[in-house]
Every structure is written in C-alpha cells, then in structure tokens.
Amino acid sequence: MAPDIGLGNWLYQRAQRTPQRTALVFEGNSWTYAELQQRIDRLAAALRAGGVCHGDRVGFLGLNQPAFLETLFAAARLGAVFVPLNFRLAGPELDYIINDAGVHTLVVDAPHRPVIDGIRAQLPCRRYLSADQPADGWPDMASLLAAHGPLASGEPVAEDEVALIMYTSGTTGRPKGAMLTHGNIWWNNTNGLLTIDLLEDDVSLVVAPLFHIGGLNVTTLVTWQKGGCLVLHRGFDPQRFLEDAAKYRVTTTFAVPAMLLFVSQHPAFASADLSSLRTIVCGGAPVPEPLMRLYEKRGVPINQGYGLTETAPMVTFLSPEWGLKKIGSAGRTPPFCEVRIAAADGRILTGPGAKGEVLTRGPNIMKGYWNKPDATAAAIDAEGWFHTGDIGYLDADGFLFIADRLKDMVISGGENVYPAEVESVLYEHPAVAEVAVIGLPDPDWGEAVVAVVACKSGASVELEALRAFAEGRLAHYKLPSRLEFVTALPRNPAGKVLKFELRARFGAADHPIG
C-alpha cells in the first residue's frame, strides 16, 4: 500500500513529531505545531458538519493570515480541494472563478466580504464563512472552532488526487485553474529539500501573497515539512520586511524581483541587520543583474529560481555555490525534473546557447487545467512535456537562462529582441527606478523597441541619454527608439509587469510612434 503523502497527513505527522516547536508567528501571536494541528482538525470537523465531502471545493478570499493556511490543511484533511482566490480581483472576475471551480464553501476575510456580497446571488456556494469577525450571513471561524471537537482522523488521499486548484495570474484573457495534486506538491517539496539548503531551525519570512504559487510553495510549505517556523505578513511592506528579518532572525524568504527592488530602495536598507538571511529565493521574473549584485554587497545572496503555477512551481534553482559564477541563470533542475529547449517547429535544440521554448517534465507537473481539456492538451504533450511559453537556453554546463516570455519578445527589423536583456541594462541608469521594454507597431521595422520608465524621485532622463548609456553594451537594434514615462509600472499580484496594459496604453492613437 502506497503511503499517504497528502497535504493533510504530512503536516499531521509533523505535528506528532515536533508538537512543541513554534510553527507560525503572525502579528505578535504564535502557535506551536500541536496548537496549529488542533485548530486545523477543529476546522475540518466544522467544514464536514457543513457538508464538505471528499472532492468538494473550498475557497478562500483574503489577505495573508493563519486562516488561509488552516483552511488549506483542513480541506486536505477531508480530501476536499482548496481554491485560493486572488484578493485583488474585481467582482465579475471572482464570479467567473468561483463558478468555474464550483466552490462549495467560501471563507472570506472582512475587507473582501463586500465584493462577495455584491455577487453572492450569482455564486454556487452552499456556505459562506468569515475568516475573522462575524457578520450577517457570515458565521465566523473562531465560533466554529470553539463549537467543534477535532476531527478524529483524516481522509486518506491518492497521490494523483487534486489538492488545490490555483488559477493563473490571468495577465491576458481568462485565468485557467491549474489542478495541482497532492503528489505534485509532495514531489515539488522533495525537490526543494534536495536542492535548497533548508534546516529544521529555519525561520522563513512569508510576504508574497499565499494565493500565488511562489508565496505558498517555495519556502512556506517545505519549511513546515522540515519543522521550521513561518513568520507571516498580511501583505508586503519593505520596512516591515527589514524590521522582522532582524527581529526574528529570519534565515529564508521568497520574493519576486519587484519586492527586492522596493526593499533595496528603502532608506533603512543600507543599515538594516540582514546577517541572519542565508537564502533569498527569487522568482516570478528574471532578476536584473544589478539588483543581485546590490544584495551580494550586503552579504545576502539572491538565489534565482524558475517555475510556474503549473509546475508547483520548481523547475530550476541556482544554489548559493553558483550564485556569482552563473549570475543571471535560473540554475539547474532538481533531481526529479527535466528541462529541454524546443524550436518553433518542435525540434529539440541541443547546442549550448540555442534559444527556444522551455519544456519541462516531472512529477511536479500539474494534472491539467480544470474544465479545460483542450487547453490541457495544448500545454502538455503526449510525452508529458509541459510547454511553458518562456524562451530560454541552456549553457554548456546545463544551467538554464530565461530570456523572456514568448509573447513578450520584440521582433524589430527581423531581429529578436528580448526585453529582459534590455531592461537589465537600462535598470542601471541612475535615474531609473523601474523599467519595462515592450514592442509596438512600427511602419519601417515591424516593431519598435519602447522603454517605459518610472524615474527615481527628483530624477529625469531623455531618450538620447538612455540610448547613449546603453550603447556599447547592447546591439544597436536593441536600443529603445522611443521613451515613455509612468509613475509606477502596473503589476499583477504576483509582481509581474502587466505589459499588455502598457502596450494598450502607449499603442493607442494618441501615442503615435515618434
């Protein structure tokens, strides 16, 4: 008989072995593993009493908080499927996802109850619960926990059963629900334990949104598997990041490049005590090399990783020993994952430096997209290779470098321009706080290379000065031929720049190519 490696069981097993260790710290409160498991099992009993059965979907909408993680594991104890919802979505977007997933029970925190109340008549949910204080039609979790004894035993689950449906960021079109199985999460975390230097005494700072795969499953769950402690923030704040890194002697964290950029720009960054930080795992977008070197000067390595929602997420990781030797690389695959590079016509490219679409295969690859068999078939081929939509290449040592998103590549005068490469150079200009490079239609070149810049406070820059700064480091065809300004780049909750918004804004009729 195969062991139960389900989410609900492995945390339960951890709590049996290290009940006294601190599992979670949140806004001045802390819980041991035993206390956390007790709360999870009481919530599981309350969900079962409310009609949640094996396979039903349980949703959560709200900021980072203990109730998110408790709901996730309580659902897993019942063999139910957890659906984390993006708290920045509008009512119609949430309406689509909740109906698409067929959510049975929805847990919502106070700031987000109004948006659900506004669409409640269209939703399929049979029960609504408040993650915090009670309200009309919203029984609260604290009362439920007090009213129910702990679940006697968890439901066993098979490795290929769906543990959570995590909807993609939806930077274009409708979001798709990636079905991540209990096995996907287990094998992802096994890869993490074998690749990232994780210890039982680790303290991991969790600041990225938990509804995003990076926030949930890069350091968060694997730290609990190891028996470490999570310091959970309700949301990302650069000052609190610096304060709590020192206060709790934080050793690991996950962040997207934008977060690390904002931390580095905080006035306290130069003097903050970051001596306990051993590993910052960074993903979600290519990390600009200047940003990596800035943290290295503070003695804090940024270990770039590469992954996607559909891969649970680890595909590659750059371990500390290679941090400076392979700077800019996303690293190598962990033991139970494969990567290869494919040309547009499907040929597999084997030479070092050959750029093409990144394909990956392993037990961490999602089961498919919920209710979308055609999209599943388009993403995962007959041999089990997942087509990422990212452009990359392998060097002679097998290290993966991500060039850009396939859809973001600019073709100017027949030449391929990878925005991430250009952005990394322009980012070093002293006036530039943020920069995004996009392609817009051009009558002569097909597409023009356009730099969209947010300047540092009190600074300014002109197109010719920016081009002169980059000349000699970039081929002439890669230099921006147009410069636009914004106060801040638009980003989704995962920190990714919404380039389609920039293309729509600056490609409009009142913004002609100059």
Short mmCIF file of C-alpha atoms in Angstrom, two decimals:
data_model
loop_
_atom_site.label_atom_id
_atom_site.label_comp_id
_atom_site.label_asym_id
_atom_site.label_seq_id
_atom_site.Cartn_x
_atom_site.Cartn_y
_atom_site.Cartn_z
CA MET A 1 0.00 0.00 0.00
CA ALA A 2 1.41 3.40 -1.01
CA PRO A 3 1.95 5.87 1.86
CA ASP A 4 -0.42 8.80 2.20
CA ILE A 5 1.69 11.77 1.11
CA GLY A 6 -1.29 14.11 1.09
CA LEU A 7 -1.11 17.63 2.49
CA GLY A 8 -3.38 16.80 5.41
CA ASN A 9 -1.35 13.79 6.51
CA TRP A 10 2.20 15.08 6.29
CA LEU A 11 1.50 18.15 8.40
CA TYR A 12 -0.32 15.93 10.91
CA GLN A 13 2.73 13.65 11.02
CA ARG A 14 5.00 16.66 11.56
CA ALA A 15 2.82 17.81 14.47
CA GLN A 16 3.12 14.37 16.08
CA ARG A 17 6.90 14.51 15.94
CA THR A 18 7.63 18.12 16.90
CA PRO A 19 4.48 19.29 18.73
CA GLN A 20 6.33 21.80 20.90
CA ARG A 21 8.17 23.66 18.12
CA THR A 22 6.87 27.06 17.01
CA ALA A 23 5.17 26.66 13.63
CA LEU A 24 3.75 30.12 12.97
CA VAL A 25 4.20 33.74 14.04
CA PHE A 26 1.66 36.35 12.95
CA GLU A 27 1.19 39.90 14.21
CA GLY A 28 2.50 39.21 17.70
CA ASN A 29 0.86 35.81 18.15
CA SER A 30 2.48 32.39 17.78
CA TRP A 31 1.32 28.80 17.55
CA THR A 32 3.15 25.53 18.10
CA TYR A 33 2.68 22.63 15.70
CA ALA A 34 0.38 20.94 18.22
CA GLU A 35 -1.77 24.08 18.56
CA LEU A 36 -1.88 24.59 14.81
CA GLN A 37 -2.92 20.96 14.16
CA GLN A 38 -5.63 21.25 16.80
CA ARG A 39 -7.08 24.29 15.04
CA ILE A 40 -6.88 22.58 11.65
CA ASP A 41 -8.71 19.49 12.89
CA ARG A 42 -11.42 21.55 14.58
CA LEU A 43 -11.96 23.49 11.36
CA ALA A 44 -12.02 20.25 9.36
CA ALA A 45 -14.78 18.95 11.67
CA ALA A 46 -16.71 22.21 11.19
CA LEU A 47 -16.38 22.00 7.40
CA ARG A 48 -17.56 18.40 7.43
CA ALA A 49 -20.56 19.35 9.60
CA GLY A 50 -21.36 21.99 6.99
CA GLY A 51 -21.50 19.40 4.23
CA VAL A 52 -18.00 19.44 2.74
CA CYS A 53 -17.22 15.99 1.35
CA HIS A 54 -14.26 14.35 -0.34
CA GLY A 55 -13.62 16.16 -3.64
CA ASP A 56 -15.68 19.27 -2.84
CA ARG A 57 -14.05 22.64 -3.40
CA VAL A 58 -13.34 25.02 -0.51
CA GLY A 59 -12.35 28.57 -1.45
CA PHE A 60 -10.51 31.29 0.44
CA LEU A 61 -10.51 35.02 -0.33
CA GLY A 62 -8.40 37.30 1.81
CA LEU A 63 -5.02 38.70 2.73
CA ASN A 64 -2.25 36.52 4.16
CA GLN A 65 -3.30 35.25 7.60
CA PRO A 66 -3.34 31.99 9.59
CA ALA A 67 -6.91 31.26 8.45
CA PHE A 68 -5.66 30.81 4.87
CA LEU A 69 -3.28 28.02 5.86
CA GLU A 70 -5.74 26.48 8.32
CA THR A 71 -8.41 26.31 5.62
CA LEU A 72 -5.97 24.77 3.15
CA PHE A 73 -4.98 21.96 5.52
CA ALA A 74 -8.50 21.46 6.93
CA ALA A 75 -9.78 20.91 3.39
CA ALA A 76 -6.93 18.47 2.77
CA ARG A 77 -7.84 16.52 5.93
CA LEU A 78 -11.27 15.91 4.33
CA GLY A 79 -9.92 15.08 0.88
CA ALA A 80 -11.51 18.31 -0.35
CA VAL A 81 -9.91 20.65 -2.91
CA PHE A 82 -8.64 24.07 -1.84
CA VAL A 83 -9.19 27.07 -4.15
CA PRO A 84 -7.13 30.15 -3.20
CA LEU A 85 -8.55 33.33 -4.71
CA ASN A 86 -6.71 36.46 -5.81
CA PHE A 87 -7.91 39.18 -3.42
CA ARG A 88 -7.20 41.92 -5.97
CA LEU A 89 -9.75 40.70 -8.48
CA ALA A 90 -13.00 42.54 -9.13
CA GLY A 91 -16.44 41.06 -8.59
CA PRO A 92 -17.00 39.78 -12.16
CA GLU A 93 -13.56 38.12 -12.19
CA LEU A 94 -14.23 36.37 -8.88
CA ASP A 95 -17.70 35.43 -10.12
CA TYR A 96 -16.12 33.61 -13.07
CA ILE A 97 -13.52 31.71 -11.00
CA ILE A 98 -15.85 30.70 -8.15
CA ASN A 99 -18.42 29.41 -10.63
CA ASP A 100 -15.77 27.72 -12.77
CA ALA A 101 -14.40 25.88 -9.72
CA GLY A 102 -17.84 25.12 -8.31
CA VAL A 103 -16.86 26.24 -4.81
CA HIS A 104 -18.96 24.58 -2.08
CA THR A 105 -17.79 26.61 0.94
CA LEU A 106 -16.18 30.04 0.71
CA VAL A 107 -14.11 31.58 3.52
CA VAL A 108 -13.62 35.37 3.23
CA ASP A 109 -11.95 38.00 5.43
CA ALA A 110 -13.65 41.26 6.42
CA PRO A 111 -12.07 43.57 3.81
CA HIS A 112 -13.27 41.35 0.97
CA ARG A 113 -16.77 40.41 2.14
CA PRO A 114 -18.37 43.43 0.38
CA VAL A 115 -17.21 42.28 -3.07
CA ILE A 116 -18.65 38.80 -2.44
CA ASP A 117 -21.89 40.24 -1.07
CA GLY A 118 -22.19 42.13 -4.35
CA ILE A 119 -22.10 38.95 -6.45
CA ARG A 120 -23.48 36.41 -3.96
CA ALA A 121 -26.69 35.86 -5.93
CA GLN A 122 -24.70 34.52 -8.90
CA LEU A 123 -22.44 32.18 -6.91
CA PRO A 124 -22.87 28.41 -6.45
CA CYS A 125 -21.57 28.33 -2.86
CA ARG A 126 -23.66 26.49 -0.28
CA ARG A 127 -21.95 28.05 2.72
CA TYR A 128 -20.12 31.29 3.49
CA LEU A 129 -17.75 31.71 6.45
CA SER A 130 -15.94 34.72 7.84
CA ALA A 131 -12.21 34.34 8.38
CA ASP A 132 -12.35 36.89 11.21
CA GLN A 133 -15.21 38.75 12.91
CA PRO A 134 -18.81 37.62 12.36
CA ALA A 135 -21.34 39.50 10.21
CA ASP A 136 -24.88 38.92 8.98
CA GLY A 137 -24.83 35.74 6.91
CA TRP A 138 -21.16 35.18 7.76
CA PRO A 139 -20.57 32.75 10.66
CA ASP A 140 -17.03 33.27 11.94
CA MET A 141 -14.25 30.69 12.17
CA ALA A 142 -13.48 31.37 15.84
CA SER A 143 -17.01 30.35 16.86
CA LEU A 144 -16.85 27.29 14.63
CA LEU A 145 -13.56 26.18 16.16
CA ALA A 146 -15.00 26.58 19.65
CA ALA A 147 -18.14 24.63 18.75
CA HIS A 148 -16.45 21.56 17.25
CA GLY A 149 -14.08 18.98 18.62
CA PRO A 150 -11.14 17.94 16.46
CA LEU A 151 -11.62 15.59 13.52
CA ALA A 152 -10.97 12.01 14.66
CA SER A 153 -8.90 11.11 11.59
CA GLY A 154 -8.14 12.50 8.16
CA GLU A 155 -9.40 11.09 4.88
CA PRO A 156 -6.69 9.17 3.03
CA VAL A 157 -5.95 10.58 -0.42
CA ALA A 158 -4.26 9.14 -3.50
CA GLU A 159 -1.16 10.80 -4.93
CA ASP A 160 -2.97 11.83 -8.13
CA GLU A 161 -5.96 13.43 -6.36
CA VAL A 162 -6.27 17.19 -6.78
CA ALA A 163 -5.19 19.10 -3.66
CA LEU A 164 -5.74 22.63 -4.94
CA ILE A 165 -6.93 24.48 -8.00
CA MET A 166 -4.72 27.52 -8.40
CA TYR A 167 -5.84 30.00 -11.02
CA THR A 168 -3.15 31.51 -13.22
CA SER A 169 -2.43 35.23 -12.94
CA GLY A 170 -4.50 36.00 -16.00
CA THR A 171 -2.24 38.70 -17.45
CA THR A 172 -4.18 38.12 -20.67
CA GLY A 173 -7.58 36.52 -21.16
CA ARG A 174 -9.48 34.39 -18.64
CA PRO A 175 -7.48 32.76 -15.87
CA LYS A 176 -7.16 28.97 -16.01
CA GLY A 177 -7.33 26.71 -12.97
CA ALA A 178 -4.18 24.60 -12.66
CA MET A 179 -5.01 21.33 -10.90
CA LEU A 180 -2.14 20.57 -8.54
CA THR A 181 -2.28 17.13 -6.97
CA HIS A 182 -1.06 16.01 -3.57
CA GLY A 183 1.73 14.25 -5.44
CA ASN A 184 2.68 17.41 -7.34
CA ILE A 185 3.16 19.28 -4.07
CA TRP A 186 4.99 16.40 -2.38
CA TRP A 187 7.44 15.96 -5.24
CA ASN A 188 7.96 19.70 -5.61
CA ASN A 189 8.87 19.89 -1.94
CA THR A 190 11.07 16.80 -2.21
CA ASN A 191 12.92 18.58 -5.00
CA GLY A 192 13.13 21.65 -2.76
CA LEU A 193 14.55 19.71 0.18
CA LEU A 194 17.15 18.12 -2.08
CA THR A 195 18.11 21.39 -3.77
CA ILE A 196 17.66 24.30 -1.38
CA ASP A 197 19.67 24.31 1.85
CA LEU A 198 16.73 24.03 4.28
CA LEU A 199 17.14 23.34 8.00
CA GLU A 200 14.75 22.37 10.81
CA ASP A 201 15.65 25.58 12.65
CA ASP A 202 14.87 27.81 9.66
CA VAL A 203 12.71 30.87 10.12
CA SER A 204 11.07 31.76 6.81
CA LEU A 205 9.55 35.19 6.22
CA VAL A 206 6.38 34.89 4.11
CA VAL A 207 5.50 38.19 2.44
CA ALA A 208 4.34 37.18 -1.06
CA PRO A 209 0.59 36.55 -1.41
CA LEU A 210 -0.27 32.97 -0.45
CA PHE A 211 -2.75 32.65 -3.32
CA HIS A 212 0.29 32.76 -5.62
CA ILE A 213 2.31 29.56 -6.06
CA GLY A 214 5.55 31.34 -5.13
CA GLY A 215 4.14 32.63 -1.87
CA LEU A 216 2.61 29.29 -0.96
CA ASN A 217 5.05 26.69 -2.14
CA VAL A 218 8.63 27.88 -2.47
CA THR A 219 9.67 28.18 1.19
CA THR A 220 6.32 28.13 3.03
CA LEU A 221 5.11 24.53 2.94
CA VAL A 222 8.56 22.97 2.75
CA THR A 223 9.61 24.88 5.90
CA TRP A 224 6.73 23.22 7.73
CA GLN A 225 7.69 19.83 6.34
CA LYS A 226 11.14 20.35 7.80
CA GLY A 227 9.80 21.55 11.17
CA GLY A 228 10.78 25.22 10.88
CA CYS A 229 8.89 28.42 11.70
CA LEU A 230 6.96 30.77 9.42
CA VAL A 231 6.79 34.50 10.09
CA LEU A 232 3.71 35.51 8.13
CA HIS A 233 2.96 39.05 6.96
CA ARG A 234 -0.56 40.09 5.97
CA GLY A 235 0.93 41.92 2.99
CA PHE A 236 4.28 43.07 1.67
CA ASP A 237 5.82 46.15 3.26
CA PRO A 238 9.53 46.95 2.73
CA GLN A 239 10.02 48.46 6.18
CA ARG A 240 8.39 45.54 8.00
CA PHE A 241 10.44 43.16 5.84
CA LEU A 242 13.65 44.76 7.11
CA GLU A 243 12.41 45.01 10.71
CA ASP A 244 11.21 41.42 11.02
CA ALA A 245 14.23 39.97 9.22
CA ALA A 246 16.27 41.32 12.15
CA LYS A 247 13.71 40.76 14.93
CA TYR A 248 13.03 37.09 14.19
CA ARG A 249 16.48 36.25 12.81
CA VAL A 250 14.93 35.24 9.50
CA THR A 251 17.00 32.75 7.51
CA THR A 252 15.00 32.25 4.30
CA THR A 253 12.37 34.03 2.27
CA PHE A 254 10.76 34.04 -1.17
CA ALA A 255 10.27 37.28 -3.08
CA VAL A 256 9.67 38.47 -6.61
CA PRO A 257 12.19 40.96 -8.11
CA ALA A 258 9.86 43.93 -7.60
CA MET A 259 9.74 43.26 -3.85
CA LEU A 260 13.51 43.08 -3.58
CA LEU A 261 13.79 46.27 -5.61
CA PHE A 262 11.45 48.13 -3.25
CA VAL A 263 13.30 46.79 -0.18
CA SER A 264 16.63 47.94 -1.66
CA GLN A 265 15.21 51.43 -2.25
CA HIS A 266 14.08 51.81 1.39
CA PRO A 267 16.24 54.30 3.33
CA ALA A 268 16.93 51.68 6.03
CA PHE A 269 18.29 49.07 3.61
CA ALA A 270 21.95 50.08 3.90
CA SER A 271 21.98 49.83 7.71
CA ALA A 272 19.43 47.03 8.31
CA ASP A 273 20.61 43.87 10.07
CA LEU A 274 20.34 41.18 7.40
CA SER A 275 23.04 38.97 8.89
CA SER A 276 20.72 36.02 9.57
CA LEU A 277 19.42 35.83 5.98
CA ARG A 278 21.01 32.79 4.34
CA THR A 279 18.84 32.44 1.25
CA ILE A 280 16.50 34.68 -0.68
CA VAL A 281 14.77 32.62 -3.32
CA CYS A 282 13.63 34.91 -6.11
CA GLY A 283 11.28 34.03 -8.94
CA GLY A 284 8.34 35.25 -10.97
CA ALA A 285 10.50 37.19 -13.44
CA PRO A 286 14.18 37.43 -14.41
CA VAL A 287 16.19 39.20 -11.69
CA PRO A 288 18.16 42.20 -13.01
CA GLU A 289 21.86 41.55 -12.50
CA PRO A 290 22.47 44.93 -10.81
CA LEU A 291 19.88 44.05 -8.18
CA MET A 292 21.58 40.72 -7.48
CA ARG A 293 24.94 42.44 -7.07
CA LEU A 294 23.43 45.05 -4.75
CA TYR A 295 22.25 42.34 -2.35
CA GLU A 296 25.55 40.49 -2.68
CA LYS A 297 27.29 43.65 -1.40
CA ARG A 298 25.07 43.42 1.69
CA GLY A 299 26.16 39.80 2.12
CA VAL A 300 22.77 38.40 1.13
CA PRO A 301 22.70 36.03 -1.84
CA ILE A 302 19.71 36.08 -4.16
CA ASN A 303 19.21 32.56 -5.45
CA GLN A 304 17.18 32.80 -8.60
CA GLY A 305 14.73 30.03 -9.31
CA TYR A 306 12.40 29.33 -12.19
CA GLY A 307 8.95 27.84 -12.04
CA LEU A 308 5.29 28.31 -12.84
CA THR A 309 1.92 27.74 -11.24
CA GLU A 310 1.54 24.66 -13.45
CA THR A 311 4.82 23.15 -12.17
CA ALA A 312 4.04 23.55 -8.43
CA PRO A 313 6.45 25.56 -9.02
CA MET A 314 10.10 24.39 -9.02
CA VAL A 315 11.72 23.75 -12.40
CA THR A 316 15.26 25.01 -11.73
CA PHE A 317 17.19 26.60 -8.87
CA LEU A 318 20.54 28.37 -8.68
CA SER A 319 22.23 27.17 -5.50
CA PRO A 320 24.45 29.56 -3.49
CA GLU A 321 27.71 27.92 -4.64
CA TRP A 322 26.92 29.01 -8.21
CA GLY A 323 25.33 32.38 -7.38
CA LEU A 324 28.10 34.61 -8.69
CA LYS A 325 29.67 32.14 -11.11
CA LYS A 326 26.41 31.81 -13.03
CA ILE A 327 24.84 35.15 -12.24
CA GLY A 328 21.70 35.71 -14.26
CA SER A 329 20.99 31.99 -14.55
CA ALA A 330 17.86 30.34 -13.14
CA GLY A 331 20.01 27.34 -12.23
CA ARG A 332 19.75 23.64 -12.88
CA THR A 333 16.92 21.19 -12.44
CA PRO A 334 16.44 19.37 -9.14
CA PRO A 335 16.72 15.54 -9.16
CA PHE A 336 13.13 14.80 -10.19
CA CYS A 337 12.60 17.27 -13.01
CA GLU A 338 13.78 17.56 -16.64
CA VAL A 339 14.18 20.53 -18.98
CA ARG A 340 14.78 20.81 -22.69
CA ILE A 341 14.65 23.57 -25.31
CA ALA A 342 12.44 23.37 -28.40
CA ALA A 343 12.42 25.33 -31.64
CA ALA A 344 9.23 26.84 -33.02
CA ASP A 345 8.82 23.84 -35.34
CA GLY A 346 9.10 21.39 -32.44
CA ARG A 347 12.73 20.34 -32.96
CA ILE A 348 14.70 19.79 -29.77
CA LEU A 349 17.69 22.13 -29.60
CA THR A 350 20.76 20.55 -28.05
CA GLY A 351 23.56 23.07 -28.56
CA PRO A 352 24.55 25.41 -25.72
CA GLY A 353 23.10 28.89 -26.15
CA ALA A 354 20.37 27.82 -28.60
CA LYS A 355 17.25 29.81 -27.70
CA GLY A 356 13.80 28.29 -27.85
CA GLU A 357 10.76 27.46 -25.75
CA VAL A 358 11.47 25.88 -22.38
CA LEU A 359 9.78 22.48 -21.93
CA THR A 360 9.76 20.63 -18.61
CA ARG A 361 8.65 17.22 -17.37
CA GLY A 362 8.42 15.61 -13.94
CA PRO A 363 6.08 14.52 -11.12
CA ASN A 364 5.57 18.19 -10.20
CA ILE A 365 3.69 18.96 -13.44
CA MET A 366 0.01 19.73 -12.90
CA LYS A 367 -2.72 17.24 -13.71
CA GLY A 368 -4.20 19.74 -16.16
CA TYR A 369 -6.45 22.78 -16.33
CA TRP A 370 -9.78 22.48 -14.54
CA ASN A 371 -12.67 22.12 -17.01
CA LYS A 372 -10.35 22.84 -19.95
CA PRO A 373 -9.27 19.63 -21.70
CA ASP A 374 -8.28 21.47 -24.88
CA ALA A 375 -6.04 23.90 -23.01
CA THR A 376 -4.54 20.94 -21.12
CA ALA A 377 -3.77 19.10 -24.35
CA ALA A 378 -2.17 22.23 -25.81
CA ALA A 379 0.06 22.71 -22.76
CA ILE A 380 1.11 19.12 -22.01
CA ASP A 381 2.16 16.95 -24.94
CA ALA A 382 1.77 13.19 -25.33
CA GLU A 383 5.16 12.55 -23.73
CA GLY A 384 4.29 14.59 -20.65
CA TRP A 385 6.33 17.67 -21.52
CA PHE A 386 4.79 20.93 -20.33
CA HIS A 387 5.22 23.84 -22.76
CA THR A 388 5.98 26.86 -20.60
CA GLY A 389 5.66 29.70 -23.10
CA ASP A 390 9.02 31.02 -21.93
CA ILE A 391 12.10 31.49 -24.11
CA GLY A 392 15.38 30.27 -22.69
CA TYR A 393 18.61 28.45 -23.35
CA LEU A 394 20.97 26.04 -21.63
CA ASP A 395 24.67 26.76 -21.31
CA ALA A 396 27.43 24.16 -21.71
CA ASP A 397 27.05 23.15 -18.04
CA GLY A 398 23.30 22.64 -18.24
CA PHE A 399 22.31 25.86 -16.46
CA LEU A 400 19.06 27.40 -17.65
CA PHE A 401 18.85 31.06 -18.62
CA ILE A 402 15.42 32.61 -19.20
CA ALA A 403 15.40 35.19 -21.96
CA ASP A 404 11.78 36.28 -21.82
CA ARG A 405 8.18 35.30 -22.33
CA LEU A 406 7.46 34.07 -25.84
CA LYS A 407 4.63 36.57 -26.15
CA ASP A 408 6.81 39.49 -24.93
CA MET A 409 9.62 39.03 -27.47
CA VAL A 410 10.03 42.04 -29.78
CA ILE A 411 10.86 41.47 -33.45
CA SER A 412 12.45 44.63 -34.83
CA GLY A 413 13.82 44.65 -38.36
CA GLY A 414 13.74 40.85 -38.37
CA GLU A 415 15.90 40.64 -35.22
CA ASN A 416 14.67 39.07 -31.97
CA VAL A 417 14.91 41.47 -29.02
CA TYR A 418 14.45 40.00 -25.53
CA PRO A 419 13.07 42.75 -23.26
CA ALA A 420 14.60 41.30 -20.08
CA GLU A 421 18.09 41.75 -21.52
CA VAL A 422 17.45 45.39 -22.41
CA GLU A 423 15.73 46.08 -19.08
CA SER A 424 18.70 44.73 -17.13
CA VAL A 425 20.99 47.29 -18.78
CA LEU A 426 18.61 50.25 -18.58
CA TYR A 427 17.88 49.50 -14.93
CA GLU A 428 21.47 50.55 -14.09
CA HIS A 429 20.89 54.12 -15.24
CA PRO A 430 20.97 56.29 -12.11
CA ALA A 431 17.65 57.99 -12.92
CA VAL A 432 15.72 54.75 -13.47
CA ALA A 433 13.65 53.28 -10.62
CA GLU A 434 11.72 50.79 -12.80
CA VAL A 435 11.75 49.97 -16.49
CA ALA A 436 9.78 47.76 -18.84
CA VAL A 437 10.55 47.22 -22.52
CA ILE A 438 7.74 46.49 -24.96
CA GLY A 439 7.30 46.25 -28.70
CA LEU A 440 4.86 48.47 -30.55
CA PRO A 441 3.97 48.51 -34.27
CA ASP A 442 6.39 50.45 -36.44
CA PRO A 443 5.87 51.09 -40.19
CA ASP A 444 9.57 50.61 -41.02
CA TRP A 445 10.82 47.98 -38.56
CA GLY A 446 7.71 45.93 -37.85
CA GLU A 447 8.06 46.66 -34.14
CA ALA A 448 9.78 49.47 -32.30
CA VAL A 449 11.66 48.88 -29.06
CA VAL A 450 9.91 51.08 -26.48
CA ALA A 451 11.23 51.72 -22.95
CA VAL A 452 8.63 52.59 -20.32
CA VAL A 453 10.38 54.16 -17.33
CA ALA A 454 9.44 55.18 -13.80
CA CYS A 455 12.10 57.63 -12.66
CA LYS A 456 13.52 57.92 -9.18
CA SER A 457 12.21 60.83 -7.11
CA GLY A 458 13.57 64.11 -8.43
CA ALA A 459 15.37 62.47 -11.37
CA SER A 460 14.76 62.63 -15.11
CA VAL A 461 16.21 61.15 -18.28
CA GLU A 462 15.83 61.71 -22.02
CA LEU A 463 15.77 59.13 -24.79
CA GLU A 464 19.15 60.02 -26.27
CA ALA A 465 20.81 59.90 -22.85
CA LEU A 466 19.30 56.49 -22.19
CA ARG A 467 20.45 55.21 -25.59
CA ALA A 468 23.94 56.59 -25.04
CA PHE A 469 24.08 54.90 -21.63
CA ALA A 470 23.24 51.50 -23.15
CA GLU A 471 25.30 51.85 -26.34
CA GLY A 472 28.26 49.54 -26.37
CA ARG A 473 26.51 47.07 -24.09
CA LEU A 474 23.61 46.35 -26.41
CA ALA A 475 23.47 45.87 -30.16
CA HIS A 476 22.14 48.94 -31.92
CA TYR A 477 18.86 47.25 -32.89
CA LYS A 478 18.15 46.54 -29.20
CA LEU A 479 18.35 50.20 -28.15
CA PRO A 480 14.98 51.84 -27.42
CA SER A 481 13.74 54.10 -30.19
CA ARG A 482 11.03 55.57 -28.00
CA LEU A 483 10.75 56.50 -24.33
CA GLU A 484 7.57 56.76 -22.28
CA PHE A 485 7.12 57.61 -18.60
CA VAL A 486 4.89 56.28 -15.81
CA THR A 487 4.83 56.95 -12.08
CA ALA A 488 4.94 53.18 -11.43
CA LEU A 489 4.74 50.08 -13.59
CA PRO A 490 1.42 48.22 -13.50
CA ARG A 491 1.85 44.80 -11.91
CA ASN A 492 -0.32 41.81 -11.09
CA PRO A 493 -0.40 40.47 -7.50
CA ALA A 494 2.49 38.14 -8.32
CA GLY A 495 4.67 41.16 -9.11
CA LYS A 496 4.77 40.58 -12.85
CA VAL A 497 4.61 43.69 -15.02
CA LEU A 498 1.38 43.86 -16.99
CA LYS A 499 2.93 44.56 -20.35
CA PHE A 500 -0.35 44.16 -22.19
CA GLU A 501 -1.58 47.24 -20.28
CA LEU A 502 1.49 49.18 -21.37
CA ARG A 503 1.05 48.05 -24.98
CA ALA A 504 -2.60 49.10 -24.89
CA ARG A 505 -1.82 52.48 -23.33
CA PHE A 506 1.14 53.51 -25.42
CA GLY A 507 -0.03 51.87 -28.62
CA ALA A 508 -3.20 53.97 -28.62
CA ALA A 509 -3.91 56.55 -31.29
CA ASP A 510 -2.92 59.45 -29.03
CA HIS A 511 0.50 57.89 -28.54
CA PRO A 512 1.84 57.55 -32.10
CA ILE A 513 5.35 56.38 -32.79
CA GLY A 514 7.51 59.49 -32.93
#
